[in-house]
Every structure is written in C-alpha cells, then in structure tokens.
Amino acid sequence: MATVAQGVPAVIATLSLLSWAFPTLIPFYTFIPANTITGHLYVWNLVTTGVVETNPVVGIFAAAVALWTSSELEPLWGTQELVRYLLISTTACSFCLFLMTLFMYMGGIEGLFYMYFGGAVGTVMALLVAMKQGNPDSNLVPQVPLRIKWLPIIFVTVSLLWEIVFPTHIPTDAEIGGAPQRGTHILHVLLSWFVSWFYLRFYQQINGGLGDTSNTFAFQEFFPEPTKAVVGSIANGIFKVVSITGFGKELIEAEEAAARKAEEENLFGTAPSSESDRRRQIALQALNDRLRVQKRENPTDGLDVFDIEQSAETAQTPSPEMVREANDNV
C-alpha cells in the first residue's frame, strides 16, 4: 500500500520532470496568481504547486528531501495528520503569496502577478520545520555535528543566496502576456516557513493537545544563538501589538500558558524547558534501548497490556533513575 512517504516524492519528481520536458504544461499545475481569479480559474494550483518544480534538479532534490522527512514523520504523526499538514501548509502558503502579489499589483508592481511559482521548495521548508519540532537534537548524519534543528535556517540562507546570485527577473508591462516566467524561490520558502511554524505552534491537534507551545519551538529558536535575543525581542513586540488589538485571543492564551509553565519550572528549580525536553528525549531513548535489549534476551516474553500502559506512563514522566542517567549522558 502506497504511503505519503512514497507518494509525495514520486509526484514531485514526476511533475518536475514533466514541466521540464513539456513547458506548455506549466500553467496547469504551477501557481500563477493571475490565473486564480481571472481567465482560467485554476484554483487547484493552490495545492498542486506544492508538488512541482520547473527546474528538474531542484525537483529531484525536493523529492529526495520529501522521501527522507516523510519517512520520519509518518510513523510519528500518522498518514492522516501528515497529509493534513502538507495540504494546510501548501494551500495557506499559496494563498498568502496570492494576497501579497495582489497587493503589489494594486500598488503598481504587476509583474509578479503574472509569474509562475513552483512550490516544491515550500513543501521542503514545511517538512524541515516539522523535523525540527519532532527530532531537533539528532544529527543529520551520525558522527557529523550537523543538528536537524539547524536545517530550516540553512535552507532559508541557501535560498536567499540563490536569489542574490540568480535574481528573479520581474516582467515589464511589455512582457506581460507572453510566456510566464519563473517566480522567486525565496518568497515561497519564507512564507512556508512562517505558515508551517504557525500551524504547528498553535493549531496542530496531536496526542490530545493543541499546538506545540514549548520554549524549544519558539520562533527565535530557528536562529543562531547570537541572534536569538534580538529575534525574540522583535517577536515579543509583535505579540504585544497583537495582544492590544485583541486579535487571536486563543493564540495569546496559548502563549501565556506556555509562559506560566516555564515560570513554574524555574520556580520549582527544574531545568528550563529546552533542557528538560532534551533530557526527556535522552531518557526515552534509554527506555527504548532497554525494552529492545529485554526483548532480545527474552523473545518469548511479550509485553502485556499492563506493561504497555506502564511504558506509556514512564514515557510521559521519566523516573528519577532515568533522569539521573540522562543527566550523566548530557
């Protein structure tokens, strides 16, 4: 049975190669803002643009990243949640891009409104953000000190450098109406970054909770250590403005709940949430290792329901012995 981890990379690779071999197909499944409300009404492009790249090299890269990340995320989230996440992040990113180009069109900058945007890079960004949330402290390659949590900012930086070296040519009035030209990658990447984080931070429903309000997934945690304080101050300033207007009341309450939790941890002398989360992950890994060793030594002794429930409770709240072991391994 095909899974998301198999299907998404296959679709990205196939459509990317088709767009390279048959350029006339590009307007049918890439996102051209003008086609969304005028002319053809290709509204499905809000979704299909997330699985196509007109550059076959970028398309194959996107397919490879999608294969790796989806294979990691699907067992954790389940197929339904992963599909929902990809649909929401792709559609919301395309809609934000549509609004941005529409406002620019109304302001006299019409070229972007008629360009096409293949959004597989947006899908890559969304999957990298999800990987940072799910397994931030693991290394990309064993024995190589490149943490998964650094991948989103690395991808943004590479996309920005690409845009500087190969700047997007915005069509002039005389060129509008001819063959559509390739839009900028960086807009798709930046919008996908924020939309994906926003959904995971406040709206994802998984394991009985709503969003990930832990300090380790705050927006400033995407940035290098020297810049976190500045980014955090800017983000807090924006958050205060939002609080004053009363917009997004549920988001404000979620952030306040996260702040109270962090304050309680500090008050009772526990480690900050980022450190707690890291130690909890180490403790849970130790538990998994013990269970695997026990299973190998006693293959006939399966875990009964009580054992499974006890393991689940232990996974949620590591024992003092496991925490001490985790502290020794830090």
C-alpha positions as semicolon CSV with decimal commas, in nm:
position;residue;x (nm);y (nm);z (nm)
1;M;0,000;0,000;0,000
2;A;0,141;0,337;-0,102
3;T;0,215;0,583;0,177
4;V;0,275;0,956;0,193
5;A;0,648;0,890;0,222
6;Q;0,635;0,711;-0,112
7;G;0,366;0,910;-0,291
8;V;0,475;1,270;-0,234
9;P;0,836;1,224;-0,358
10;A;0,711;1,030;-0,662
11;V;0,464;1,306;-0,755
12;I;0,725;1,580;-0,707
13;A;0,979;1,401;-0,925
14;T;0,723;1,315;-1,195
15;L;0,566;1,661;-1,227
16;S;0,904;1,834;-1,212
17;L;1,038;1,622;-1,498
18;L;0,717;1,674;-1,698
19;S;0,738;2,052;-1,656
20;W;1,094;2,042;-1,786
21;A;1,010;1,815;-2,080
22;F;0,678;1,983;-2,170
23;P;0,686;2,353;-2,069
24;T;0,333;2,406;-2,204
25;L;0,202;2,208;-1,904
26;I;0,346;2,456;-1,653
27;P;0,035;2,679;-1,625
28;F;-0,187;2,379;-1,544
29;Y;-0,024;2,281;-1,214
30;T;0,207;2,563;-1,109
31;F;0,071;2,866;-0,929
32;I;0,020;3,180;-1,139
33;P;-0,165;3,437;-0,923
34;A;-0,348;3,592;-1,219
35;N;-0,491;3,253;-1,317
36;T;-0,652;3,210;-0,977
37;I;-0,917;3,482;-1,013
38;T;-0,909;3,577;-1,379
39;G;-0,903;3,388;-1,707
40;H;-0,872;3,017;-1,637
41;L;-0,964;2,999;-1,266
42;Y;-0,705;2,730;-1,194
43;V;-0,785;2,728;-0,823
44;W;-0,643;2,376;-0,781
45;N;-0,299;2,526;-0,837
46;L;-0,307;2,646;-0,476
47;V;-0,248;2,279;-0,387
48;T;-0,069;2,128;-0,688
49;T;0,204;2,392;-0,681
50;G;0,343;2,229;-0,368
51;V;0,450;1,917;-0,558
52;V;0,614;2,060;-0,871
53;E;0,936;2,237;-0,961
54;T;1,013;2,362;-1,311
55;N;1,383;2,307;-1,254
56;P;1,437;1,928;-1,267
57;V;1,749;1,944;-1,046
58;V;1,559;2,131;-0,774
59;G;1,268;1,892;-0,825
60;I;1,482;1,582;-0,767
61;F;1,637;1,746;-0,460
62;A;1,290;1,826;-0,324
63;A;1,176;1,468;-0,389
64;A;1,477;1,328;-0,201
65;V;1,417;1,555;0,100
66;A;1,045;1,470;0,097
67;L;1,127;1,097;0,094
68;W;1,356;1,126;0,397
69;T;1,140;1,362;0,606
70;S;0,808;1,192;0,529
71;S;0,957;0,854;0,623
72;E;1,048;1,002;0,962
73;L;0,725;1,194;1,024
74;E;0,461;0,948;0,904
75;P;0,527;0,688;1,179
76;L;0,510;0,965;1,441
77;W;0,205;1,155;1,318
78;G;0,018;0,901;1,113
79;T;-0,075;0,929;0,747
80;Q;-0,386;1,141;0,804
81;E;-0,209;1,410;1,006
82;L;0,085;1,428;0,766
83;V;-0,148;1,471;0,468
84;R;-0,343;1,737;0,658
85;Y;-0,023;1,922;0,746
86;L;0,104;1,922;0,388
87;L;-0,232;2,038;0,250
88;I;-0,267;2,317;0,505
89;S;0,091;2,442;0,473
90;T;0,084;2,434;0,091
91;T;-0,259;2,592;0,048
92;A;-0,204;2,861;0,313
93;C;0,138;2,947;0,169
94;S;-0,006;2,979;-0,182
95;F;-0,296;3,190;-0,057
96;C;-0,058;3,425;0,129
97;L;0,153;3,451;-0,185
98;F;-0,160;3,531;-0,385
99;L;-0,257;3,810;-0,143
100;M;0,097;3,951;-0,148
101;T;0,118;3,962;-0,528
102;L;-0,237;4,102;-0,546
103;F;-0,148;4,393;-0,315
104;M;0,169;4,455;-0,515
105;Y;-0,040;4,451;-0,833
106;M;-0,276;4,707;-0,683
107;G;0,029;4,914;-0,589
108;G;0,157;4,921;-0,945
109;I;0,403;4,627;-0,934
110;E;0,220;4,398;-1,175
111;G;0,495;4,162;-1,290
112;L;0,481;3,912;-1,001
113;F;0,108;3,867;-1,055
114;Y;0,177;3,701;-1,390
115;M;0,476;3,484;-1,294
116;Y;0,456;3,115;-1,207
117;F;0,565;2,973;-0,873
118;G;0,657;2,606;-0,845
119;G;0,630;2,538;-0,476
120;A;0,813;2,213;-0,402
121;V;1,069;2,427;-0,218
122;G;0,782;2,536;0,005
123;T;0,699;2,173;0,077
124;V;1,065;2,109;0,161
125;M;1,059;2,402;0,403
126;A;0,741;2,278;0,570
127;L;0,887;1,930;0,618
128;L;1,214;2,066;0,760
129;V;1,017;2,276;1,012
130;A;0,828;1,964;1,117
131;M;1,156;1,774;1,156
132;K;1,290;2,048;1,383
133;Q;0,984;2,012;1,600
134;G;0,993;1,633;1,615
135;N;1,362;1,546;1,644
136;P;1,568;1,864;1,681
137;D;1,879;1,738;1,859
138;S;1,959;1,442;1,637
139;N;2,243;1,469;1,388
140;L;2,163;1,465;1,018
141;V;2,440;1,210;0,967
142;P;2,588;1,002;1,251
143;Q;2,923;1,129;1,376
144;V;2,874;1,460;1,191
145;P;2,782;1,754;1,421
146;L;2,503;1,890;1,200
147;R;2,181;1,902;1,401
148;I;1,842;1,863;1,234
149;K;1,720;2,176;1,412
150;W;1,963;2,385;1,204
151;L;1,829;2,268;0,867
152;P;1,544;2,521;0,831
153;I;1,769;2,828;0,874
154;I;2,033;2,669;0,648
155;F;1,772;2,616;0,377
156;V;1,649;2,976;0,412
157;T;2,006;3,105;0,387
158;V;2,081;2,898;0,077
159;S;1,757;3,017;-0,087
160;L;1,843;3,378;-0,009
161;L;2,194;3,340;-0,153
162;W;2,043;3,175;-0,461
163;E;1,817;3,476;-0,509
164;I;2,112;3,714;-0,476
165;V;2,327;3,522;-0,726
166;F;2,040;3,450;-0,965
167;P;1,793;3,736;-0,911
168;T;1,437;3,698;-1,033
169;H;1,352;3,896;-1,344
170;I;1,011;4,059;-1,292
171;P;0,834;4,103;-1,628
172;T;0,780;4,454;-1,759
173;D;0,444;4,573;-1,888
174;A;0,555;4,486;-2,241
175;E;0,647;4,132;-2,138
176;I;0,324;4,061;-1,951
177;G;0,100;3,837;-2,156
178;G;0,381;3,637;-2,308
179;A;0,516;3,309;-2,178
180;P;0,504;3,312;-1,795
181;Q;0,839;3,347;-1,624
182;R;0,971;3,174;-1,312
183;G;0,891;3,344;-0,985
184;T;1,121;3,381;-0,689
185;H;1,202;3,086;-0,462
186;I;1,266;3,295;-0,154
187;L;0,906;3,417;-0,122
188;H;0,777;3,062;-0,121
189;V;1,039;2,950;0,129
190;L;0,982;3,237;0,374
191;L;0,602;3,212;0,361
192;S;0,611;2,835;0,401
193;W;0,848;2,872;0,697
194;F;0,614;3,102;0,886
195;V;0,287;2,928;0,789
196;S;0,422;2,584;0,886
197;W;0,558;2,704;1,218
198;F;0,236;2,893;1,292
199;Y;0,023;2,582;1,235
200;L;0,246;2,354;1,441
201;R;0,284;2,613;1,714
202;F;-0,086;2,690;1,769
203;Y;-0,320;2,464;1,576
204;Q;-0,190;2,111;1,526
205;Q;-0,406;1,863;1,715
206;I;-0,197;1,564;1,808
207;N;-0,168;1,344;2,116
208;G;-0,464;1,518;2,275
209;G;-0,305;1,863;2,270
210;L;-0,336;2,178;2,063
211;G;-0,011;2,311;1,920
212;D;0,347;2,295;2,047
213;T;0,400;2,588;2,285
214;S;0,728;2,460;2,428
215;N;1,016;2,705;2,450
216;T;1,223;2,483;2,224
217;F;0,982;2,555;1,938
218;A;0,960;2,932;1,984
219;F;1,026;3,126;1,665
220;Q;1,361;3,261;1,782
221;E;1,486;2,903;1,828
222;F;1,522;2,876;1,450
223;F;1,801;3,134;1,456
224;P;2,169;3,115;1,560
225;E;2,241;3,172;1,928
226;P;2,383;3,529;1,893
227;T;2,065;3,648;1,719
228;K;1,802;3,477;1,934
229;A;1,770;3,766;2,179
230;V;1,711;4,019;1,902
231;V;1,463;3,798;1,717
232;G;1,287;3,719;2,043
233;S;1,251;4,088;2,128
234;I;1,104;4,164;1,785
235;A;0,866;3,867;1,809
236;N;0,756;3,970;2,159
237;G;0,695;4,325;2,036
238;I;0,472;4,199;1,756
239;F;0,296;3,970;2,001
240;K;0,221;4,263;2,235
241;V;0,074;4,463;1,948
242;V;-0,147;4,166;1,862
243;S;-0,248;4,139;2,227
244;I;-0,356;4,504;2,237
245;T;-0,576;4,467;1,930
246;G;-0,743;4,158;2,077
247;F;-0,682;3,959;1,760
248;G;-0,610;3,590;1,802
249;K;-0,727;3,552;2,160
250;E;-0,668;3,175;2,162
251;L;-0,309;3,227;2,046
252;I;-0,246;3,474;2,324
253;E;-0,387;3,232;2,581
254;A;-0,165;2,954;2,446
255;E;0,147;3,170;2,474
256;E;0,051;3,279;2,826
257;A;0,003;2,915;2,928
258;A;0,348;2,830;2,791
259;A;0,499;3,125;2,979
260;R;0,335;3,014;3,307
261;K;0,465;2,662;3,258
262;A;0,820;2,788;3,204
263;E;0,789;3,014;3,508
264;E;0,673;2,723;3,724
265;E;0,966;2,512;3,609
266;N;1,210;2,784;3,709
267;L;1,025;2,849;4,037
268;F;1,048;2,487;4,149
269;G;1,410;2,459;4,046
270;T;1,362;2,235;3,746
271;A;1,561;2,279;3,429
272;P;1,441;2,520;3,161
273;S;1,204;2,354;2,914
274;S;1,464;2,332;2,640
275;E;1,696;2,141;2,873
276;S;1,408;1,937;3,015
277;D;1,295;1,836;2,670
278;R;1,647;1,733;2,574
279;R;1,692;1,525;2,888
280;R;1,348;1,372;2,844
281;Q;1,441;1,265;2,492
282;I;1,759;1,102;2,623
283;A;1,563;0,926;2,897
284;L;1,303;0,799;2,649
285;Q;1,577;0,673;2,420
286;A;1,728;0,488;2,714
287;L;1,389;0,330;2,784
288;N;1,353;0,217;2,423
289;D;1,703;0,067;2,431
290;R;1,619;-0,125;2,749
291;L;1,298;-0,262;2,601
292;R;1,478;-0,376;2,286
293;V;1,751;-0,549;2,490
294;Q;1,489;-0,715;2,708
295;K;1,302;-0,836;2,401
296;R;1,619;-0,986;2,251
297;E;1,710;-1,163;2,576
298;N;1,356;-1,294;2,634
299;P;1,192;-1,323;2,291
300;T;0,904;-1,533;2,427
301;D;0,812;-1,284;2,697
302;G;0,587;-1,032;2,524
303;L;0,465;-0,714;2,686
304;D;0,111;-0,743;2,821
305;V;-0,136;-0,457;2,841
306;F;-0,018;-0,356;3,185
307;D;0,342;-0,339;3,066
308;I;0,244;-0,123;2,771
309;E;0,046;0,113;2,991
310;Q;0,332;0,134;3,236
311;S;0,574;0,205;2,948
312;A;0,348;0,481;2,820
313;E;0,328;0,639;3,165
314;T;0,703;0,611;3,203
315;A;0,748;0,771;2,859
316;Q;0,537;1,065;2,966
317;T;0,710;1,103;3,306
318;P;1,061;0,956;3,322
319;S;1,160;0,806;3,654
320;P;1,424;0,971;3,875
321;E;1,668;0,694;3,784
322;M;1,618;0,762;3,414
323;V;1,659;1,136;3,465
324;R;1,983;1,077;3,658
325;E;2,106;0,854;3,377
326;A;2,010;1,120;3,124
327;N;2,196;1,382;3,324
328;D;2,506;1,163;3,325
329;N;2,483;1,129;2,946
330;V;2,447;1,504;2,886
